[in-house]
């Protein structure tokens, strides 16, 4: 079944033709490593996101929201689980190696999970703005993804993230129609989360981005980011909130919003594990991993 | 459209058909394109005059999509000609089981989402190659799904279970 290509050029022609790579194919190492790193970061992000969501289970107001936070936690951890399996199958690192690298601060996860969620308003902003940004970038990967096992998992993940979006909209509608204090809480959260959510898309794609060339990403970062801006800026304003972009302008001719220059320093810091909450989050994940070692040992003993 | 009740039962049956197809049009929020009826969530439809009572059963009682599904069903049924009042309730019995998923539902889950359905304690088949699968985790992204791996093609799959 395994297919082979005589060189990178032949492999790239296969990809350009819409070819889908499967796990047992003899794919070029460059491709294998690039796809693996991408899936590993996605898995890490789901896992770290799940831990964040979990922190909020006891503090979430009302049964309805609490059920949604519980379910989201299980969703994210479940997505991480599926993605770690798919990544491990690529034979670059084992699942344990990936988790150990994550706990040691050696591998990456999304910038948004390097910040602290201070209030319930932050959770609403995350569910509304960050989940939408994550969903948009995942949809753009799914659309044209050349790696079969990842593409099939993504289809299910996207459907579930779409459901999270509806939950986020529900939370947002409730807080937007709430008391003045609730609106102030959400505005504070918006001030903290608008820029990190926007930066989740990353800086403008480089012309030679291999993820675009090898059909992992289907859209340039700046295009996705702009779509997000065009959707969320007017939506937030229509609910009576202020977009925290001092240089925000609207072009009457193109009918487009422009948030002005973007400071990429905070993103760079998070990628180097130097975000405002990076150390605490990684530390928490590590102590969680250590505390649950007994469960993994018991499982291994029962299956061996 | 005004329905003139000259044939008694026939008109009632046609209203029930319309209500059932309205419910059928609602998809699971996590599986776009798969009807909640094909997933076995619809238990009862009762109609008296223009008043409709829909009884649904959840795959598990802590499912976070319950409010959303009930809202969607209510809106769809209320839009049916001849319906003036709708109440949607989540029933405590019977309990949902994977056996309630229709053939069409199983087929859509398999081909669209590479998800298998486990009946009883049988070994679910891989949606991709039909090979036997092995459970890797009792819990997937939801209480009603476990994570399996195909022995033959190594695909990681999710399995709907009771």
Tab-separated table of C-alpha atoms in Angstrom:
chain	number	residue	atom	x	y	z
A	1	UNK	CA	0.000	0.000	0.000
A	2	UNK	CA	2.810	2.390	0.906
A	3	UNK	CA	3.613	4.793	-1.899
A	4	UNK	CA	7.015	6.203	-2.730
A	5	UNK	CA	8.157	9.270	-4.625
A	6	UNK	CA	11.527	9.496	-6.311
A	7	UNK	CA	12.231	13.037	-5.131
A	8	UNK	CA	10.684	16.094	-3.487
A	9	UNK	CA	9.601	17.534	-6.845
A	10	UNK	CA	7.573	14.417	-7.677
A	11	UNK	CA	6.048	14.466	-4.184
A	12	UNK	CA	5.119	18.145	-4.519
A	13	UNK	CA	3.488	17.478	-7.891
A	14	UNK	CA	1.450	14.741	-6.187
A	15	UNK	CA	0.347	17.255	-3.517
A	16	UNK	CA	-0.470	19.916	-6.108
A	17	UNK	CA	-2.693	17.366	-7.860
A	18	UNK	CA	-4.749	17.100	-4.667
A	19	UNK	CA	-3.006	13.911	-3.498
A	20	UNK	CA	-3.650	12.797	0.091
A	21	UNK	CA	-0.724	11.359	2.057
A	22	UNK	CA	-1.423	8.409	4.363
A	23	UNK	CA	0.540	7.295	7.423
A	24	UNK	CA	2.313	4.328	5.787
A	25	UNK	CA	3.411	6.314	2.721
A	26	UNK	CA	7.123	6.952	2.305
A	27	UNK	CA	6.784	10.734	2.619
A	28	UNK	CA	9.837	13.034	2.471
A	29	UNK	CA	11.330	13.755	5.902
A	30	UNK	CA	10.860	17.515	5.475
A	31	UNK	CA	7.124	16.996	4.979
A	32	UNK	CA	6.870	14.467	7.802
A	33	UNK	CA	8.604	16.831	10.235
A	34	UNK	CA	6.619	19.909	9.206
A	35	UNK	CA	3.267	18.120	9.468
A	36	UNK	CA	4.264	16.453	12.723
A	37	UNK	CA	5.304	19.769	14.335
A	38	UNK	CA	2.031	21.345	13.227
A	39	UNK	CA	-0.121	18.529	14.662
A	40	UNK	CA	1.969	18.429	17.847
A	41	UNK	CA	1.338	22.142	18.416
A	42	UNK	CA	-2.372	21.636	17.768
A	43	UNK	CA	-2.453	18.708	20.232
A	44	UNK	CA	-0.544	20.709	22.861
A	45	UNK	CA	-2.959	23.625	22.404
A	46	UNK	CA	-6.033	21.433	22.846
A	47	UNK	CA	-4.492	19.923	25.965
A	48	UNK	CA	-3.433	23.250	27.510
A	49	UNK	CA	-6.808	24.740	26.533
A	50	UNK	CA	-8.600	21.854	28.235
A	51	UNK	CA	-6.640	22.457	31.449
A	52	UNK	CA	-7.615	26.150	31.356
A	53	UNK	CA	-11.244	25.273	30.803
A	54	UNK	CA	-11.049	22.810	33.705
A	55	UNK	CA	-9.855	25.564	36.076
A	56	UNK	CA	-13.204	27.258	35.513
A	57	UNK	CA	-15.540	24.334	36.250
A	58	UNK	CA	-15.991	25.196	39.958
A	59	UNK	CA	-16.137	28.954	39.316
A	60	UNK	CA	-18.588	28.992	36.406
A	61	UNK	CA	-21.883	30.772	37.158
A	62	UNK	CA	-25.110	28.779	36.709
A	63	UNK	CA	-25.787	25.156	35.822
A	64	UNK	CA	-26.224	25.782	32.101
A	65	UNK	CA	-22.792	27.393	31.714
A	66	UNK	CA	-21.246	24.864	34.080
A	67	UNK	CA	-22.447	21.998	31.873
A	68	UNK	CA	-20.980	23.681	28.835
A	69	UNK	CA	-17.622	24.239	30.560
A	70	UNK	CA	-17.539	20.599	31.708
A	71	UNK	CA	-18.284	19.387	28.217
A	72	UNK	CA	-15.787	21.753	26.624
A	73	UNK	CA	-13.101	20.470	28.974
A	74	UNK	CA	-13.802	16.912	27.886
A	75	UNK	CA	-13.918	17.999	24.231
A	76	UNK	CA	-10.517	19.691	24.362
A	77	UNK	CA	-8.827	16.878	26.262
A	78	UNK	CA	-10.470	14.377	23.883
A	79	UNK	CA	-9.230	16.349	20.856
A	80	UNK	CA	-5.740	16.432	22.354
A	81	UNK	CA	-5.914	12.665	22.885
A	82	UNK	CA	-6.911	11.995	19.253
A	83	UNK	CA	-4.285	14.405	17.907
A	84	UNK	CA	-1.476	12.939	20.041
A	85	UNK	CA	-2.365	9.494	18.636
A	86	UNK	CA	-2.262	10.788	15.059
A	87	UNK	CA	1.002	12.677	15.710
A	88	UNK	CA	2.650	9.664	17.419
A	89	UNK	CA	1.783	7.480	14.389
A	90	UNK	CA	4.085	9.662	12.292
A	91	UNK	CA	7.033	8.139	14.126
A	92	UNK	CA	8.856	11.378	14.950
A	93	UNK	CA	8.220	11.381	18.717
A	94	UNK	CA	6.214	9.078	20.962
A	95	UNK	CA	3.223	10.412	22.831
A	96	UNK	CA	5.185	10.377	26.108
A	97	UNK	CA	8.038	12.308	24.489
A	98	UNK	CA	5.586	14.926	23.226
A	99	UNK	CA	4.025	15.355	26.663
A	100	UNK	CA	7.405	15.478	28.374
A	101	UNK	CA	8.621	18.123	25.924
A	102	UNK	CA	5.474	20.142	26.596
A	103	UNK	CA	5.961	19.954	30.373
A	104	UNK	CA	9.635	20.901	29.977
A	105	UNK	CA	8.676	24.005	27.974
A	106	UNK	CA	10.434	22.608	24.880
A	107	UNK	CA	7.499	22.579	22.481
A	108	UNK	CA	4.914	25.139	21.487
A	109	UNK	CA	1.258	25.715	22.121
A	110	UNK	CA	-1.020	28.570	21.049
A	111	UNK	CA	-0.215	32.064	22.330
A	112	UNK	CA	-3.650	32.496	23.925
A	113	UNK	CA	-2.911	29.823	26.520
A	114	UNK	CA	0.046	31.839	27.826
A	115	UNK	CA	-2.268	34.431	29.402
A	116	UNK	CA	-4.237	34.343	32.606
A	117	UNK	CA	-8.042	34.248	32.542
A	118	UNK	CA	-8.856	36.668	35.368
A	119	UNK	CA	-12.654	36.692	35.468
A	120	UNK	CA	-15.675	34.874	34.016
A	121	UNK	CA	-15.691	37.729	31.507
A	122	UNK	CA	-12.330	36.434	30.258
A	123	UNK	CA	-13.844	33.008	29.729
A	124	UNK	CA	-16.654	34.586	27.731
A	125	UNK	CA	-14.157	36.557	25.638
A	126	UNK	CA	-12.091	33.408	25.067
A	127	UNK	CA	-15.115	31.346	24.026
A	128	UNK	CA	-16.310	34.132	21.748
A	129	UNK	CA	-13.136	35.583	20.210
A	130	UNK	CA	-10.396	32.981	20.648
A	131	UNK	CA	-12.512	29.957	19.746
A	132	UNK	CA	-13.644	31.771	16.605
A	133	UNK	CA	-10.043	32.498	15.628
A	134	UNK	CA	-8.986	28.898	16.318
A	135	UNK	CA	-11.965	27.557	14.375
A	136	UNK	CA	-11.216	29.802	11.377
A	137	UNK	CA	-7.614	28.625	11.197
A	138	UNK	CA	-8.605	24.957	11.616
A	139	UNK	CA	-11.236	25.284	8.875
A	140	UNK	CA	-8.599	26.723	6.585
A	141	UNK	CA	-6.361	23.720	7.297
A	142	UNK	CA	-9.159	21.201	6.836
A	143	UNK	CA	-10.202	22.703	3.498
A	144	UNK	CA	-7.146	21.523	1.651
A	145	UNK	CA	-5.172	19.367	4.100
A	146	UNK	CA	-2.876	16.903	2.326
A	147	UNK	CA	-2.305	14.629	5.336
A	148	UNK	CA	-5.224	12.173	5.460
A	149	UNK	CA	-5.276	11.088	9.130
A	150	UNK	CA	-5.143	14.723	10.306
A	151	UNK	CA	-7.775	15.817	7.796
A	152	UNK	CA	-10.239	13.176	9.017
A	153	UNK	CA	-9.738	14.071	12.695
A	154	UNK	CA	-10.035	17.775	11.848
A	155	UNK	CA	-13.459	17.286	10.325
A	156	UNK	CA	-14.773	16.053	13.669
A	157	UNK	CA	-12.866	18.645	15.691
A	158	UNK	CA	-14.234	21.464	13.533
A	159	UNK	CA	-17.823	20.289	13.986
A	160	UNK	CA	-17.316	20.355	17.737
A	161	UNK	CA	-15.549	23.709	17.737
A	162	UNK	CA	-18.509	25.050	15.747
A	163	UNK	CA	-20.684	23.963	18.641
A	164	UNK	CA	-18.335	25.775	21.069
A	165	UNK	CA	-18.785	28.894	18.951
A	166	UNK	CA	-22.540	28.714	19.512
A	167	UNK	CA	-21.929	28.320	23.243
A	168	UNK	CA	-19.577	31.330	23.107
A	169	UNK	CA	-22.207	33.401	21.336
A	170	UNK	CA	-24.761	32.345	23.949
A	171	UNK	CA	-22.430	33.426	26.789
A	172	UNK	CA	-21.632	36.685	25.028
A	173	UNK	CA	-25.326	37.515	24.403
A	174	UNK	CA	-26.109	36.954	28.056
A	175	UNK	CA	-23.330	39.138	29.369
A	176	UNK	CA	-24.029	41.858	26.749
A	177	UNK	CA	-27.640	42.018	27.916
A	178	UNK	CA	-26.613	41.945	31.574
A	179	UNK	CA	-26.097	44.596	34.241
A	180	UNK	CA	-23.655	47.493	33.900
A	181	UNK	CA	-21.189	45.617	36.110
A	182	UNK	CA	-21.371	42.578	33.838
A	183	UNK	CA	-20.783	44.755	30.799
A	184	UNK	CA	-17.779	46.384	32.523
A	185	UNK	CA	-16.371	42.938	33.325
A	186	UNK	CA	-16.695	41.925	29.694
A	187	UNK	CA	-15.150	45.170	28.428
A	188	UNK	CA	-12.166	44.538	30.733
A	189	UNK	CA	-11.850	41.032	29.333
A	190	UNK	CA	-12.127	42.344	25.804
A	191	UNK	CA	-9.283	44.794	26.504
A	192	UNK	CA	-7.126	41.862	27.593
A	193	UNK	CA	-8.122	39.294	24.903
A	194	UNK	CA	-8.715	41.216	21.683
A	195	UNK	CA	-5.046	41.395	20.701
A	196	UNK	CA	-3.979	37.899	21.773
A	197	UNK	CA	-6.976	36.468	19.846
A	198	UNK	CA	-6.017	38.467	16.751
A	199	UNK	CA	-2.385	37.349	17.077
A	200	UNK	CA	-3.413	33.695	17.138
A	201	UNK	CA	-3.399	33.871	13.332
A	202	UNK	CA	0.288	34.774	13.421
A	203	UNK	CA	2.230	37.412	11.437
A	204	UNK	CA	1.834	37.683	7.653
A	205	UNK	CA	2.692	34.386	5.912
A	206	UNK	CA	6.133	34.279	4.326
A	207	UNK	CA	6.196	33.840	0.535
A	208	UNK	CA	7.995	30.489	0.852
A	209	UNK	CA	5.855	29.069	3.697
A	210	UNK	CA	6.118	25.276	3.275
A	211	UNK	CA	2.814	24.736	5.086
A	212	UNK	CA	1.102	26.604	2.261
A	213	UNK	CA	3.221	24.944	-0.428
A	214	UNK	CA	2.519	21.435	0.900
A	215	UNK	CA	-1.214	22.033	1.301
A	216	UNK	CA	-1.397	21.970	5.062
A	217	UNK	CA	-2.642	25.535	5.291
A	218	UNK	CA	-4.985	26.696	2.542
A	219	UNK	CA	-4.988	30.386	3.369
A	220	UNK	CA	-2.425	33.000	4.287
A	221	UNK	CA	-2.362	34.150	7.933
A	222	UNK	CA	-3.098	37.778	7.066
A	223	UNK	CA	-6.182	36.828	5.026
A	224	UNK	CA	-7.675	34.816	7.900
A	225	UNK	CA	-6.801	37.553	10.384
A	226	UNK	CA	-8.484	40.188	8.225
A	227	UNK	CA	-11.686	38.114	7.924
A	228	UNK	CA	-11.788	37.822	11.715
A	229	UNK	CA	-11.350	41.604	12.106
A	230	UNK	CA	-14.123	42.335	9.587
A	231	UNK	CA	-16.498	40.047	11.478
A	232	UNK	CA	-15.732	40.850	15.109
A	233	UNK	CA	-15.038	44.597	15.117
A	234	UNK	CA	-18.564	45.563	13.946
A	235	UNK	CA	-20.161	42.787	16.035
A	236	UNK	CA	-18.517	43.963	19.268
A	237	UNK	CA	-19.428	47.559	18.497
A	238	UNK	CA	-23.049	46.638	17.796
A	239	UNK	CA	-23.273	45.149	21.285
A	240	UNK	CA	-22.020	48.451	22.699
A	241	UNK	CA	-18.431	47.470	23.470
A	242	UNK	CA	-15.256	49.360	22.615
A	243	UNK	CA	-12.644	47.640	20.462
A	244	UNK	CA	-9.313	48.256	22.237
A	245	UNK	CA	-7.476	49.437	19.112
A	246	UNK	CA	-6.553	53.146	19.380
A	247	UNK	CA	-5.705	53.347	15.661
A	248	UNK	CA	-8.891	51.650	14.489
A	249	UNK	CA	-10.150	53.103	11.214
A	250	UNK	CA	-12.952	52.358	8.768
A	251	UNK	CA	-12.473	52.837	5.056
A	252	UNK	CA	-15.765	54.033	3.546
A	253	UNK	CA	-14.701	53.010	0.061
A	254	UNK	CA	-13.560	49.472	0.716
A	255	UNK	CA	-16.022	49.105	3.639
A	256	UNK	CA	-13.239	47.575	5.668
A	257	UNK	CA	-11.959	47.937	9.205
A	258	UNK	CA	-8.254	48.388	9.870
A	259	UNK	CA	-6.917	47.837	13.400
A	260	UNK	CA	-3.665	49.671	12.642
A	261	UNK	CA	-0.140	48.407	13.257
A	262	UNK	CA	0.152	45.149	15.205
A	263	UNK	CA	2.808	44.752	17.902
A	264	UNK	CA	4.157	41.203	17.465
A	265	UNK	CA	6.439	41.284	20.525
A	266	UNK	CA	3.835	39.678	22.857
A	267	UNK	CA	3.411	36.789	20.380
A	268	UNK	CA	7.167	36.255	20.151
A	269	UNK	CA	7.370	36.129	23.942
A	270	UNK	CA	4.664	33.477	24.188
A	271	UNK	CA	6.370	31.356	21.524
A	272	UNK	CA	9.501	31.420	23.690
A	273	UNK	CA	7.387	30.348	26.721
A	274	UNK	CA	7.804	33.866	28.152
A	275	UNK	CA	4.170	34.975	28.193
A	276	UNK	CA	2.534	36.509	31.293
A	277	UNK	CA	1.181	33.160	32.528
A	278	UNK	CA	3.443	30.661	30.699
A	279	UNK	CA	5.462	29.503	33.694
A	280	UNK	CA	2.438	28.921	35.912
A	281	UNK	CA	0.518	27.099	33.199
A	282	UNK	CA	3.353	24.794	32.238
A	283	UNK	CA	4.061	24.197	35.938
A	284	UNK	CA	0.414	23.302	36.540
A	285	UNK	CA	0.383	20.936	33.578
A	286	UNK	CA	3.561	19.301	34.869
A	287	UNK	CA	2.272	18.815	38.408
A	288	UNK	CA	-0.963	17.460	36.952
A	289	UNK	CA	1.062	15.005	34.854
A	290	UNK	CA	3.096	13.925	37.887
A	291	UNK	CA	0.045	13.591	40.142
A	292	UNK	CA	-1.639	11.252	37.660
A	293	UNK	CA	1.383	9.004	37.064
A	294	UNK	CA	-0.199	6.287	39.208
A	295	UNK	CA	-3.177	6.050	36.850
A	296	UNK	CA	-0.937	5.532	33.810
A	297	UNK	CA	1.084	2.912	35.680
A	298	UNK	CA	-2.077	1.082	36.738
A	299	UNK	CA	-3.366	1.122	33.138
A	300	UNK	CA	-0.095	-0.188	31.766
A	301	UNK	CA	0.003	-2.940	34.387
A	302	UNK	CA	-3.556	-3.965	33.583
A	303	UNK	CA	-2.966	-4.231	29.839
A	304	UNK	CA	0.483	-5.854	29.876
B	1	UNK	CA	-52.971	27.263	4.724
B	2	UNK	CA	-56.228	26.316	6.441
B	3	UNK	CA	-56.757	22.635	6.961
B	4	UNK	CA	-60.389	21.558	6.658
B	5	UNK	CA	-60.901	18.509	8.798
B	6	UNK	CA	-63.215	16.509	6.558
B	7	UNK	CA	-61.299	13.272	6.596
B	8	UNK	CA	-60.446	13.198	10.298
B	9	UNK	CA	-57.468	10.904	10.783
B	10	UNK	CA	-55.926	11.582	7.390
B	11	UNK	CA	-55.429	15.253	8.157
B	12	UNK	CA	-54.065	14.471	11.607
B	13	UNK	CA	-51.646	12.002	10.067
B	14	UNK	CA	-50.459	14.563	7.555
B	15	UNK	CA	-49.849	17.134	10.318
B	16	UNK	CA	-47.899	14.514	12.213
B	17	UNK	CA	-45.845	13.823	9.069
B	18	UNK	CA	-45.068	17.535	8.774
B	19	UNK	CA	-44.074	17.737	12.440
B	20	UNK	CA	-41.878	14.664	12.123
B	21	UNK	CA	-40.097	16.033	9.088
B	22	UNK	CA	-39.549	19.329	10.939
B	23	UNK	CA	-37.886	17.393	13.768
B	24	UNK	CA	-35.932	15.395	11.202
B	25	UNK	CA	-34.500	18.620	9.765
B	26	UNK	CA	-32.638	19.292	13.023
B	27	UNK	CA	-29.071	18.053	13.035
B	28	UNK	CA	-26.827	17.171	15.929
B	29	UNK	CA	-24.796	20.334	16.707
B	30	UNK	CA	-21.634	18.229	16.740
B	31	UNK	CA	-22.465	16.308	13.536
B	32	UNK	CA	-23.736	18.793	10.964
B	33	UNK	CA	-25.776	16.931	8.355
B	34	UNK	CA	-26.769	14.072	10.678
B	35	UNK	CA	-30.387	14.307	11.865
B	36	UNK	CA	-31.168	13.872	15.546
B	37	UNK	CA	-33.888	11.453	14.413
B	38	UNK	CA	-31.268	9.239	12.746
B	39	UNK	CA	-29.279	9.334	15.982
B	40	UNK	CA	-32.345	7.949	17.766
B	41	UNK	CA	-33.139	10.992	19.913
B	42	UNK	CA	-36.818	11.274	18.959
B	43	UNK	CA	-39.024	9.169	21.202
B	44	UNK	CA	-42.529	10.561	20.907
B	45	UNK	CA	-44.716	13.004	19.005
B	46	UNK	CA	-48.124	13.818	20.440
B	47	UNK	CA	-50.534	16.172	18.721
B	48	UNK	CA	-53.819	17.457	19.995
B	49	UNK	CA	-55.405	20.214	17.975
B	50	UNK	CA	-52.479	22.464	17.134
B	51	UNK	CA	-50.654	21.646	20.350
B	52	UNK	CA	-47.573	19.471	19.882
B	53	UNK	CA	-45.565	17.665	22.511
B	54	UNK	CA	-42.185	16.319	21.474
B	55	UNK	CA	-40.379	13.815	23.693
B	56	UNK	CA	-36.631	13.480	23.114
B	57	UNK	CA	-34.065	11.312	24.842
B	58	UNK	CA	-30.436	12.404	25.334
B	59	UNK	CA	-27.450	10.184	24.521
B	60	UNK	CA	-26.382	11.033	28.073
B	61	UNK	CA	-28.049	13.299	30.589
B	62	UNK	CA	-25.108	15.695	31.036
B	63	UNK	CA	-24.907	16.464	27.322
B	64	UNK	CA	-24.286	20.224	26.914
B	65	UNK	CA	-26.187	20.335	23.621
B	66	UNK	CA	-29.589	19.569	25.164
B	67	UNK	CA	-30.800	23.176	25.450
B	68	UNK	CA	-29.587	23.956	21.946
B	69	UNK	CA	-31.244	20.880	20.386
B	70	UNK	CA	-34.531	21.539	22.219
B	71	UNK	CA	-34.513	25.197	21.067
B	72	UNK	CA	-33.846	24.146	17.468
B	73	UNK	CA	-36.634	21.520	17.536
B	74	UNK	CA	-39.096	23.938	19.082
B	75	UNK	CA	-38.415	26.606	16.444
B	76	UNK	CA	-38.670	24.118	13.559
B	77	UNK	CA	-41.934	22.559	14.772
B	78	UNK	CA	-43.469	25.940	15.556
B	79	UNK	CA	-42.891	26.909	11.921
B	80	UNK	CA	-45.057	23.989	10.720
B	81	UNK	CA	-48.380	25.048	9.274
B	82	UNK	CA	-51.182	24.123	11.682
B	83	UNK	CA	-49.031	24.116	14.832
B	84	UNK	CA	-49.789	26.778	17.411
B	85	UNK	CA	-47.994	25.515	20.494
B	86	UNK	CA	-44.947	23.289	21.026
B	87	UNK	CA	-43.374	21.833	24.096
B	88	UNK	CA	-40.149	19.871	23.913
B	89	UNK	CA	-39.066	17.741	26.825
B	90	UNK	CA	-36.126	15.494	27.560
B	91	UNK	CA	-37.493	12.168	28.796
B	92	UNK	CA	-35.844	10.143	31.538
B	93	UNK	CA	-36.697	6.851	29.919
B	94	UNK	CA	-36.085	4.866	27.865
B	95	UNK	CA	-32.317	5.269	28.044
B	96	UNK	CA	-30.580	5.972	24.738
B	97	UNK	CA	-28.462	3.180	23.325
B	98	UNK	CA	-26.402	2.928	20.125
B	99	UNK	CA	-29.006	0.481	18.781
B	100	UNK	CA	-31.286	3.473	18.240
B	101	UNK	CA	-29.035	4.931	15.538
B	102	UNK	CA	-30.661	4.284	12.154
B	103	UNK	CA	-28.900	2.627	9.222
B	104	UNK	CA	-28.759	6.017	7.507
B	105	UNK	CA	-27.336	7.573	10.696
B	106	UNK	CA	-24.644	4.886	10.960
B	107	UNK	CA	-23.797	5.356	7.333
B	108	UNK	CA	-23.457	9.152	7.644
B	109	UNK	CA	-21.317	8.855	10.782
B	110	UNK	CA	-19.109	6.323	9.016
B	111	UNK	CA	-18.620	8.089	5.706
B	112	UNK	CA	-18.780	11.736	6.783
B	113	UNK	CA	-17.095	11.631	10.179
B	114	UNK	CA	-15.205	8.273	10.306
B	115	UNK	CA	-17.150	7.457	13.462
B	116	UNK	CA	-18.274	3.893	14.226
B	117	UNK	CA	-21.273	2.840	16.327
B	118	UNK	CA	-20.814	0.127	18.914
B	119	UNK	CA	-23.804	-2.140	19.503
B	120	UNK	CA	-23.577	-3.856	22.883
B	121	UNK	CA	-20.067	-5.168	23.468
B	122	UNK	CA	-19.392	-6.000	19.822
B	123	UNK	CA	-16.098	-4.958	18.246
B	124	UNK	CA	-16.741	-1.879	16.094
B	125	UNK	CA	-15.476	-2.036	12.515
B	126	UNK	CA	-13.063	0.570	11.229
B	127	UNK	CA	-15.090	3.088	9.172
B	128	UNK	CA	-12.216	3.298	6.683
B	129	UNK	CA	-11.139	-0.280	6.002
B	130	UNK	CA	-13.660	-2.438	7.869
B	131	UNK	CA	-10.938	-3.989	10.027
B	132	UNK	CA	-11.361	-4.801	13.727
B	133	UNK	CA	-10.686	-1.978	16.192
B	134	UNK	CA	-9.256	-1.942	19.692
B	135	UNK	CA	-10.413	0.448	22.412
B	136	UNK	CA	-7.652	2.842	23.472
B	137	UNK	CA	-9.706	5.012	25.816
B	138	UNK	CA	-13.210	4.705	27.216
B	139	UNK	CA	-13.632	8.441	26.842
B	140	UNK	CA	-13.257	10.543	23.730
B	141	UNK	CA	-14.287	14.163	23.365
B	142	UNK	CA	-17.687	13.265	24.776
B	143	UNK	CA	-19.232	10.880	27.309
B	144	UNK	CA	-21.059	9.049	24.492
B	145	UNK	CA	-17.865	8.292	22.549
B	146	UNK	CA	-14.768	6.184	23.092
B	147	UNK	CA	-11.479	6.237	21.179
B	148	UNK	CA	-10.411	3.167	19.219
B	149	UNK	CA	-7.585	2.284	16.865
B	150	UNK	CA	-7.922	0.094	13.812
B	151	UNK	CA	-5.728	-2.995	13.980
B	152	UNK	CA	-5.462	-3.183	10.203
B	153	UNK	CA	-4.908	0.398	8.966
B	154	UNK	CA	-3.949	2.106	12.312
B	155	UNK	CA	-6.597	4.836	11.870
B	156	UNK	CA	-7.589	6.594	15.109
B	157	UNK	CA	-11.368	6.580	15.280
B	158	UNK	CA	-14.181	7.593	17.593
B	159	UNK	CA	-16.935	5.178	18.511
B	160	UNK	CA	-20.435	6.122	19.652
B	161	UNK	CA	-21.281	3.941	22.596
B	162	UNK	CA	-23.884	3.492	25.313
